[in-house]
Short mmCIF file of N, CA and C in Angstrom, two decimals:
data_model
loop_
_atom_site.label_atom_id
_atom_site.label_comp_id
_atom_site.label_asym_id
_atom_site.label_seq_id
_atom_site.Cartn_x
_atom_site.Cartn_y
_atom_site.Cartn_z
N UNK A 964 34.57 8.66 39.49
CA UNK A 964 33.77 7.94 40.47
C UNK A 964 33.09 6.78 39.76
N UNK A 965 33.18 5.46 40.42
CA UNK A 965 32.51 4.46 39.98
C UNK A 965 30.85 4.26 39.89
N UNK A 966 30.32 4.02 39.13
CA UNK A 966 28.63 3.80 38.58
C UNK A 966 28.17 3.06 40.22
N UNK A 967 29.06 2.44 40.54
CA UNK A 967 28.30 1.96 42.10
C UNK A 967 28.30 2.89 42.89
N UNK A 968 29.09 3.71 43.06
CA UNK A 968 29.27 5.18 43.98
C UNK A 968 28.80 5.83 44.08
N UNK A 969 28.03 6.54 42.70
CA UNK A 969 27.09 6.99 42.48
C UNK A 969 25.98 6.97 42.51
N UNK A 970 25.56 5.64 42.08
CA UNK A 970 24.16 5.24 43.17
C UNK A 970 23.96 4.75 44.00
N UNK A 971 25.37 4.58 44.75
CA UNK A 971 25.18 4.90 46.43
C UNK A 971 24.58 6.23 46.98
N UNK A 972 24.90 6.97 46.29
CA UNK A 972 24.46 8.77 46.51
C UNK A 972 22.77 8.95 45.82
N UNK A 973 22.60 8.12 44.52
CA UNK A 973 21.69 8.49 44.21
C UNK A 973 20.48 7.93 45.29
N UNK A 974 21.09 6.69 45.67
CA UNK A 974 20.23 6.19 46.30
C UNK A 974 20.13 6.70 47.62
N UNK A 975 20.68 7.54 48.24
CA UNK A 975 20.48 8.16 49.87
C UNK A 975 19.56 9.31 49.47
N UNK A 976 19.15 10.16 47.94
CA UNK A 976 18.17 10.86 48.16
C UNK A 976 19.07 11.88 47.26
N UNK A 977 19.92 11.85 46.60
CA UNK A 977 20.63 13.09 46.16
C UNK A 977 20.57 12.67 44.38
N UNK A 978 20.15 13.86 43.53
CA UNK A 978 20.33 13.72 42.41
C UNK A 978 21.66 14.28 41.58
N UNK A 979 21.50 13.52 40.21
CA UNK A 979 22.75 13.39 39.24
C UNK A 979 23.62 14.70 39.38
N UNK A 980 22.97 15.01 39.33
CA UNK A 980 23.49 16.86 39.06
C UNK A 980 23.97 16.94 40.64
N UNK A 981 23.69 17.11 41.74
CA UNK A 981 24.12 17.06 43.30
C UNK A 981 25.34 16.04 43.25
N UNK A 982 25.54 14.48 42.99
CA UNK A 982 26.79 13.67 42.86
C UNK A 982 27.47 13.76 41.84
N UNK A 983 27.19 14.99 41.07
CA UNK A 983 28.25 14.86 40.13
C UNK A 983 29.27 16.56 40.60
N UNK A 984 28.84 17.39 41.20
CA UNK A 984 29.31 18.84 41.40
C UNK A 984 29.90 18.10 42.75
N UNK A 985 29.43 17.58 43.39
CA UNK A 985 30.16 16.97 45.04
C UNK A 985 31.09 16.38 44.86
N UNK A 986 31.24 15.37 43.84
CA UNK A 986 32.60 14.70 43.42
C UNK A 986 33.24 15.50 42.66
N UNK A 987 32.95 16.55 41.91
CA UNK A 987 34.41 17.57 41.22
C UNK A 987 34.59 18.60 42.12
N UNK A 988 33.34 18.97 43.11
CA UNK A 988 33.95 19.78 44.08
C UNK A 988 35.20 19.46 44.97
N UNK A 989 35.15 18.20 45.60
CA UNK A 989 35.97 17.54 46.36
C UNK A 989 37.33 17.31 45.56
N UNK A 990 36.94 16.97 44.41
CA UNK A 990 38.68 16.49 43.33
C UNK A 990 39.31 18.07 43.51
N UNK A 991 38.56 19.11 42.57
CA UNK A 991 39.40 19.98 42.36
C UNK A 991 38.98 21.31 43.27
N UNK A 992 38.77 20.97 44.30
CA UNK A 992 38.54 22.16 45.38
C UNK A 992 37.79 23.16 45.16
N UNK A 993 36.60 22.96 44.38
CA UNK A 993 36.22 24.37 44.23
C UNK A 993 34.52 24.64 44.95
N UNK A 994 34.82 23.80 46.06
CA UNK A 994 33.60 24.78 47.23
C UNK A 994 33.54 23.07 48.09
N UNK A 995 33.03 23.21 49.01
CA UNK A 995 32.37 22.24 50.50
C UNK A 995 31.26 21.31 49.61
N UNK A 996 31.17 20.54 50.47
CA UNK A 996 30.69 19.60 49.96
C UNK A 996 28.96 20.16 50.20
N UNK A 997 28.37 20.54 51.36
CA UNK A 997 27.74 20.62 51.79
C UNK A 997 26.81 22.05 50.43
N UNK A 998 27.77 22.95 50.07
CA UNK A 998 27.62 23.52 49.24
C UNK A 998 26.98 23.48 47.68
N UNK A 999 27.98 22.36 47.48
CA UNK A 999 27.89 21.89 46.40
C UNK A 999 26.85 21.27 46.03
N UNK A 1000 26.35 20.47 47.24
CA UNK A 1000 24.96 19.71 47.01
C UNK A 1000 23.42 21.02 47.03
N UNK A 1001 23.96 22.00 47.78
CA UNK A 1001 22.54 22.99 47.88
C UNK A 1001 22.92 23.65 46.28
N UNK A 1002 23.73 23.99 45.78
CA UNK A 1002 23.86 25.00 45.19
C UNK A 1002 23.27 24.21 43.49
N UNK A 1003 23.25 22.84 43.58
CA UNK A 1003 23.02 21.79 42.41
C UNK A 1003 21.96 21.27 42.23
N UNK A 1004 21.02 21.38 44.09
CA UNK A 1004 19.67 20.80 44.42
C UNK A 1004 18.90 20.67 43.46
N UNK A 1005 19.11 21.88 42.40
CA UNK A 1005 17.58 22.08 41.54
C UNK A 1005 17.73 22.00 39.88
N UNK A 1006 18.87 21.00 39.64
CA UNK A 1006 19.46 20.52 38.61
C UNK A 1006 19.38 19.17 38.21
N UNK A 1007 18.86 18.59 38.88
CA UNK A 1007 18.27 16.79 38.52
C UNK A 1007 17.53 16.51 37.35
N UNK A 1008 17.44 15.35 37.36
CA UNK A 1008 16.40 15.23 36.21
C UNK A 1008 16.20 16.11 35.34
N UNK A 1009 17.09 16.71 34.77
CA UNK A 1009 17.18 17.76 33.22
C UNK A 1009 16.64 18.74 33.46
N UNK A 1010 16.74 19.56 35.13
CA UNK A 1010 16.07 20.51 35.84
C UNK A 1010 15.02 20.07 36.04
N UNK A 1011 14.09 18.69 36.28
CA UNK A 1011 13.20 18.30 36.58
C UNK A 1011 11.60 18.63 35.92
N UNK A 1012 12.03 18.62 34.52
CA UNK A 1012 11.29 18.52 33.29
C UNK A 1012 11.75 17.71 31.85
N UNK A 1013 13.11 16.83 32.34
CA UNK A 1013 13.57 16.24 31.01
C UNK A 1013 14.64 16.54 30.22
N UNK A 1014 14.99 18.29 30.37
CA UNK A 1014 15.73 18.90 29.61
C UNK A 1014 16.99 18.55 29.99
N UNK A 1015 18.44 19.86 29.96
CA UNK A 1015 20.01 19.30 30.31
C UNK A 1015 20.17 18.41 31.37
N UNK A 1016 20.67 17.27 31.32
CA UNK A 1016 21.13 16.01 32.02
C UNK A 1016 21.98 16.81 33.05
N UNK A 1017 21.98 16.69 34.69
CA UNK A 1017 21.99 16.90 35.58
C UNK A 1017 23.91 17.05 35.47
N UNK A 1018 24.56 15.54 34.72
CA UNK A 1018 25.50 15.84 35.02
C UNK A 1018 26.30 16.81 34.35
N UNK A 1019 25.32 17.09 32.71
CA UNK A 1019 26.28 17.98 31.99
C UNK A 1019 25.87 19.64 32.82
N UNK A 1020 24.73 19.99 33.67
CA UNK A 1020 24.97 21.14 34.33
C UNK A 1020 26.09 21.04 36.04
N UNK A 1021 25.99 19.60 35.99
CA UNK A 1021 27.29 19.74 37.31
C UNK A 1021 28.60 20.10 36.39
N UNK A 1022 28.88 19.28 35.13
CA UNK A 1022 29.80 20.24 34.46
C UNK A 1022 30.18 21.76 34.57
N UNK A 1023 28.99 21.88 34.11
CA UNK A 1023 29.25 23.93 33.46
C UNK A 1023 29.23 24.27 34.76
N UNK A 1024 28.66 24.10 35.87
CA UNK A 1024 28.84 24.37 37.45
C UNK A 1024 30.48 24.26 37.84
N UNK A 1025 30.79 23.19 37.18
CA UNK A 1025 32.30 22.91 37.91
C UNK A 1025 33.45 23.33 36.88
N UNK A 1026 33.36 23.84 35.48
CA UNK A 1026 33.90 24.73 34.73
C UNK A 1026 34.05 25.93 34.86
N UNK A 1027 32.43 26.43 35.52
CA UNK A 1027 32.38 27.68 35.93
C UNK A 1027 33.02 28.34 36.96
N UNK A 1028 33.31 27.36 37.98
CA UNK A 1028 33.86 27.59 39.05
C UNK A 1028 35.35 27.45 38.79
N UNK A 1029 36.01 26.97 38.00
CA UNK A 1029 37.51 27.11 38.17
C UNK A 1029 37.60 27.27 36.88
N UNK A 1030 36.94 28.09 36.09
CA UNK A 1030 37.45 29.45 34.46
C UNK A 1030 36.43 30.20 34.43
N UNK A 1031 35.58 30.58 35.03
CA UNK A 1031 34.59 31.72 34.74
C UNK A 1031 34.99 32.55 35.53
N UNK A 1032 34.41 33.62 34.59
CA UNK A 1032 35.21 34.93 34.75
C UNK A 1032 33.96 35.60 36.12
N UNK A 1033 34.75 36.59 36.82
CA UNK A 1033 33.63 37.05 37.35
C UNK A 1033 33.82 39.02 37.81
N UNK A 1034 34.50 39.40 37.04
CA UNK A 1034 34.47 40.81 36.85
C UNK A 1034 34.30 41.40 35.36
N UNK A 1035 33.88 42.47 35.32
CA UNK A 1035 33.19 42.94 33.72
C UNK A 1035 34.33 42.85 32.72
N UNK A 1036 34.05 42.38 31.54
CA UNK A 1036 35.11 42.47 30.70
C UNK A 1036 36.42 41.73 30.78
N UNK A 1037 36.11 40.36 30.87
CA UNK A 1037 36.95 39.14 31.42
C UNK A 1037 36.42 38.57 30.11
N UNK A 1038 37.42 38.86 28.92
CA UNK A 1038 36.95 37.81 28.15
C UNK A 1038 37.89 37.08 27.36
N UNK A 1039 39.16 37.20 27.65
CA UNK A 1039 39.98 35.83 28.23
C UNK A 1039 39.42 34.78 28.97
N UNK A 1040 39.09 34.94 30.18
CA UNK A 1040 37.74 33.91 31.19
C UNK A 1040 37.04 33.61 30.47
N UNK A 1041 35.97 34.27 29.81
CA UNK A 1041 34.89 34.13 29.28
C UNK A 1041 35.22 33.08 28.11
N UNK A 1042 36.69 33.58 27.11
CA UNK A 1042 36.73 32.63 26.37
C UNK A 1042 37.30 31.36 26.86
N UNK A 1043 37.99 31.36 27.40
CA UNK A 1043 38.63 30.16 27.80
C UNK A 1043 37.12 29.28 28.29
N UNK A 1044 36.25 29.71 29.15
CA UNK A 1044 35.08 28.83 29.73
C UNK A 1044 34.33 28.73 28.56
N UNK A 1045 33.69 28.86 27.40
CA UNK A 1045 33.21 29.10 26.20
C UNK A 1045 33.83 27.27 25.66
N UNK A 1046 35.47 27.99 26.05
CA UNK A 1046 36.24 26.56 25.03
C UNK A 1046 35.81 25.18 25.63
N UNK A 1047 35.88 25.48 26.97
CA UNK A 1047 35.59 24.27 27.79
C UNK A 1047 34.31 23.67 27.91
N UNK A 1048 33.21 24.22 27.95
CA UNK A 1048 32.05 23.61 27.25
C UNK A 1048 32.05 23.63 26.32
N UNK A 1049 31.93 23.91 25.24
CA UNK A 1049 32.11 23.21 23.89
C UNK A 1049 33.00 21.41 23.88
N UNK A 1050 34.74 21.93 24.71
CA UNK A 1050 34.43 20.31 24.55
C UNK A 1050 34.27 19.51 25.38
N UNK A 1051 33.98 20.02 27.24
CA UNK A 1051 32.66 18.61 27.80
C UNK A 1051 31.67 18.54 26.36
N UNK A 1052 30.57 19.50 25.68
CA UNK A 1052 29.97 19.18 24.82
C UNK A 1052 29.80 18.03 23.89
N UNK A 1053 31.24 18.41 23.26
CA UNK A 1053 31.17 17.22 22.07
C UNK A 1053 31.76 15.80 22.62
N UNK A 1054 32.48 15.91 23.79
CA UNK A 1054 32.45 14.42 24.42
C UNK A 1054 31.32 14.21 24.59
N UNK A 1055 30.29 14.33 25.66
CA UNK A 1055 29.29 13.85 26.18
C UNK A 1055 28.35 13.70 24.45
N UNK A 1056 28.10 14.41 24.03
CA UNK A 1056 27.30 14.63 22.47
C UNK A 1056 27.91 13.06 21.88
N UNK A 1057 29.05 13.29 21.40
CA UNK A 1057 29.82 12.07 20.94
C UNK A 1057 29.39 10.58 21.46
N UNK A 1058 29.18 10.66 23.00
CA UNK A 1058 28.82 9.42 23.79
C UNK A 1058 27.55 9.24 24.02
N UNK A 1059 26.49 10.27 24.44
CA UNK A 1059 25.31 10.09 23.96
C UNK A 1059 24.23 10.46 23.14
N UNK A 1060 24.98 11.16 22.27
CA UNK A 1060 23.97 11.72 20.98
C UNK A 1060 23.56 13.33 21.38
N UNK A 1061 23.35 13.92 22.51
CA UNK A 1061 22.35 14.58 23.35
C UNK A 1061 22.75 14.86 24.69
N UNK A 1062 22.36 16.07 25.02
CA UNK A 1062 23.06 16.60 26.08
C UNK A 1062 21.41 16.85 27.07
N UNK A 1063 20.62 16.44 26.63
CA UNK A 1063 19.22 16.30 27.31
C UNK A 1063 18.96 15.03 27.84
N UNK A 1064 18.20 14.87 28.70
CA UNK A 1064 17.98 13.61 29.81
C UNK A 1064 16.96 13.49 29.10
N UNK A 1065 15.68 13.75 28.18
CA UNK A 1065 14.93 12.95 27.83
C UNK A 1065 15.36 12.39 26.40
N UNK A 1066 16.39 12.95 25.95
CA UNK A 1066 16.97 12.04 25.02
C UNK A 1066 17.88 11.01 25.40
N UNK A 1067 18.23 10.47 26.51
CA UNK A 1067 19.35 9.97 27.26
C UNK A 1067 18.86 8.69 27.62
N UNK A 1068 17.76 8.95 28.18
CA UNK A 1068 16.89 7.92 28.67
C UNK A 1068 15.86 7.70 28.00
N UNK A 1069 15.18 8.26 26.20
CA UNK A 1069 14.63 7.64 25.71
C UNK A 1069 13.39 8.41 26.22
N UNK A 1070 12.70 8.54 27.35
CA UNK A 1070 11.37 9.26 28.04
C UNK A 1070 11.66 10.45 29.15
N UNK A 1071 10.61 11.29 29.18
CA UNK A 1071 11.02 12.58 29.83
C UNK A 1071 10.13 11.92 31.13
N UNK A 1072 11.18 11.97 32.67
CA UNK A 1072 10.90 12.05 33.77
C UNK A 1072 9.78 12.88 34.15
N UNK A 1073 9.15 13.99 33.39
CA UNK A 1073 8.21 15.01 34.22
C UNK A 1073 6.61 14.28 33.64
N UNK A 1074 6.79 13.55 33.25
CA UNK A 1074 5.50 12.84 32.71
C UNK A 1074 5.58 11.55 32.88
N UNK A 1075 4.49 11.73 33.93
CA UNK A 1075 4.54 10.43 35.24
C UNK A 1075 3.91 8.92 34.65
N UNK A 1076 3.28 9.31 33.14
CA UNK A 1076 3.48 7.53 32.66
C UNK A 1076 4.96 7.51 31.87
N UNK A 1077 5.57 8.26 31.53
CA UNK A 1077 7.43 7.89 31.07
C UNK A 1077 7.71 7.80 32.56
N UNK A 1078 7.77 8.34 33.35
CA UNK A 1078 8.56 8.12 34.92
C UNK A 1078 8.10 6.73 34.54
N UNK A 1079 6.88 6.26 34.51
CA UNK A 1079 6.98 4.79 35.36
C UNK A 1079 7.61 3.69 34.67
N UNK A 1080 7.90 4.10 33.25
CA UNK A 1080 8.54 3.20 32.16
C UNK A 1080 10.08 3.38 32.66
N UNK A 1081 10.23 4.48 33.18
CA UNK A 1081 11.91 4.58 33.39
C UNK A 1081 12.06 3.77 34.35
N UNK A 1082 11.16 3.79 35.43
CA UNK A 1082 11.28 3.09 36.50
C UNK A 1082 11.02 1.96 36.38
N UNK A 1083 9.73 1.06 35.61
CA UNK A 1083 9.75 -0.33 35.05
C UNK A 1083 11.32 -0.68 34.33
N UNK A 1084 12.02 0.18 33.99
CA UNK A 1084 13.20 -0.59 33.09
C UNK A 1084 14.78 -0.73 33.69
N UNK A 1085 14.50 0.20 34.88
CA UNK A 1085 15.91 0.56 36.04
C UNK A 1085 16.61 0.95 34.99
N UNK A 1086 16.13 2.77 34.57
CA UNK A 1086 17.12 3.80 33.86
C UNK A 1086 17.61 4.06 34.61
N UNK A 1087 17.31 4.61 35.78
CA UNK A 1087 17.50 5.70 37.14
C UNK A 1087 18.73 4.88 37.47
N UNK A 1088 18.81 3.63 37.78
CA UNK A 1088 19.75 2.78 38.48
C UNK A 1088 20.54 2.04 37.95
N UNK A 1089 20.32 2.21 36.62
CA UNK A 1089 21.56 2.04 35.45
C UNK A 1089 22.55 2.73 34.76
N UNK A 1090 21.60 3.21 33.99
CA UNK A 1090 22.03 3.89 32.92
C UNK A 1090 22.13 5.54 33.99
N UNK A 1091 22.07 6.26 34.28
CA UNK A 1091 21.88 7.42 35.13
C UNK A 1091 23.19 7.49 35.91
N UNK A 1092 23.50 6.14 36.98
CA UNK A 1092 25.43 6.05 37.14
C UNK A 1092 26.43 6.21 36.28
N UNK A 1093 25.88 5.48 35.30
CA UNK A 1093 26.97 5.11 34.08
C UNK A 1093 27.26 6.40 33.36
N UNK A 1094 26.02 7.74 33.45
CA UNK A 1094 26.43 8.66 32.89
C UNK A 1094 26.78 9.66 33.67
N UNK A 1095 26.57 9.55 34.64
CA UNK A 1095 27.49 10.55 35.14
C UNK A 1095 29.27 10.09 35.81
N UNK A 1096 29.22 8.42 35.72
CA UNK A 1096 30.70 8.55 35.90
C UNK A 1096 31.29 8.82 34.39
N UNK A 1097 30.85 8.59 33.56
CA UNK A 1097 31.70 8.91 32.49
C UNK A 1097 31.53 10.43 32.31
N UNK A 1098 30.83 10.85 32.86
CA UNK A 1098 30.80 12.80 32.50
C UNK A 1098 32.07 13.40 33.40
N UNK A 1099 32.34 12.26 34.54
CA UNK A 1099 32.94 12.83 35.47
C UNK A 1099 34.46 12.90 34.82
N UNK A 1100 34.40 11.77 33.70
CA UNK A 1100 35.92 11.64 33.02
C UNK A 1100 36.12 12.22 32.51
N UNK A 1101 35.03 12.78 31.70
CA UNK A 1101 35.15 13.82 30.74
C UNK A 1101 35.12 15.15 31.77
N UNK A 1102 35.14 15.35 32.30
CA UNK A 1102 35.18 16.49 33.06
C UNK A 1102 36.94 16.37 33.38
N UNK A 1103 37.38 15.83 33.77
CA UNK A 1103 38.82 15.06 34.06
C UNK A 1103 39.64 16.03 33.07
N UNK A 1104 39.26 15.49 32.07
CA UNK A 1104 40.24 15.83 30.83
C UNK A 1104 40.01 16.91 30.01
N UNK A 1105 38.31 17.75 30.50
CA UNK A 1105 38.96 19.34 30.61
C UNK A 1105 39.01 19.87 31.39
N UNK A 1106 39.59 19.92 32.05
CA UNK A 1106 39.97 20.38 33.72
C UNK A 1106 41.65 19.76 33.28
N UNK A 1107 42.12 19.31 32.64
CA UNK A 1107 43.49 18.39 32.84
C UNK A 1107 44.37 19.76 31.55
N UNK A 1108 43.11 20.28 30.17
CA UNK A 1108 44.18 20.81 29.33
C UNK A 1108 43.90 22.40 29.43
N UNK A 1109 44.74 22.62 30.61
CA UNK A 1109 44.86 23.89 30.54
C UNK A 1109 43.74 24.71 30.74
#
């Protein structure tokens, strides 16, 4: 998905983590759209204290959903989903140092004089598209090996 697409979405009211599980839901079928956005609601903004970047938990959301295991003692599943975060991991790590949104953006969103610096500098509406379409690539290409 293109960085404009995305904050077309960001901008109707939906966060990183919500447009990033809605667009791999829709690619690789793994739940409604309508779903996808409730089930991600509370994953924005690094869970909305700074911490994991919205799109690397729409990741493990959308890994989880098409290799996680979900009966006891699935650990074939288990490993195979293990492998696959590790490398969304070291892509996203590789591209931005950090798999945390207040390292991403430099200031943590839950502390409302960094909010206003993010917002004096248009992180939200820059840099915030740009990373979740490239998470979305990287999501691409593990979802693509097997």
């Amino acid at each position: 998905m293109e960085s404009v697409k995305v904050l077309e979405q960001l901008s109707q009211g939906f966060d990183c983590s919500q447009v990033f599980l809605s667009d791999a839901s829709k690619k690789y079928g793994l739940m409604d759209d309508c779903m996808a956005k409730r089930v991600s609601a509370c994953f924005g903004c690094g869970m909305w204290s700074g911490q994991v970047c919205g799109a690397v938990t729409g990741a493990y959301m959308a890994l989880g959903l098409k290799y996680g295991h979900s009966s006891p003692n699935e650990k074939d599943a288990k490993d195979i989903t293990t492998g696959k975060i590790s490398q969304f991991n070291k892509m996203f790590e590789d591209r931005y140092n950090s798999i945390l949104c207040e390292d991403i953006l430099g200031y943590n969103l839950a502390r409302p004089d960094e909010l206003e610096r993010i917002m004096y500098k248009g992180l939200l509406t820059v840099l915030c598209p740009q990373v979740v379409s490239e998470a979305l690539e990287m999501l691409d290409t593990c979802m693509e090996e097997g």
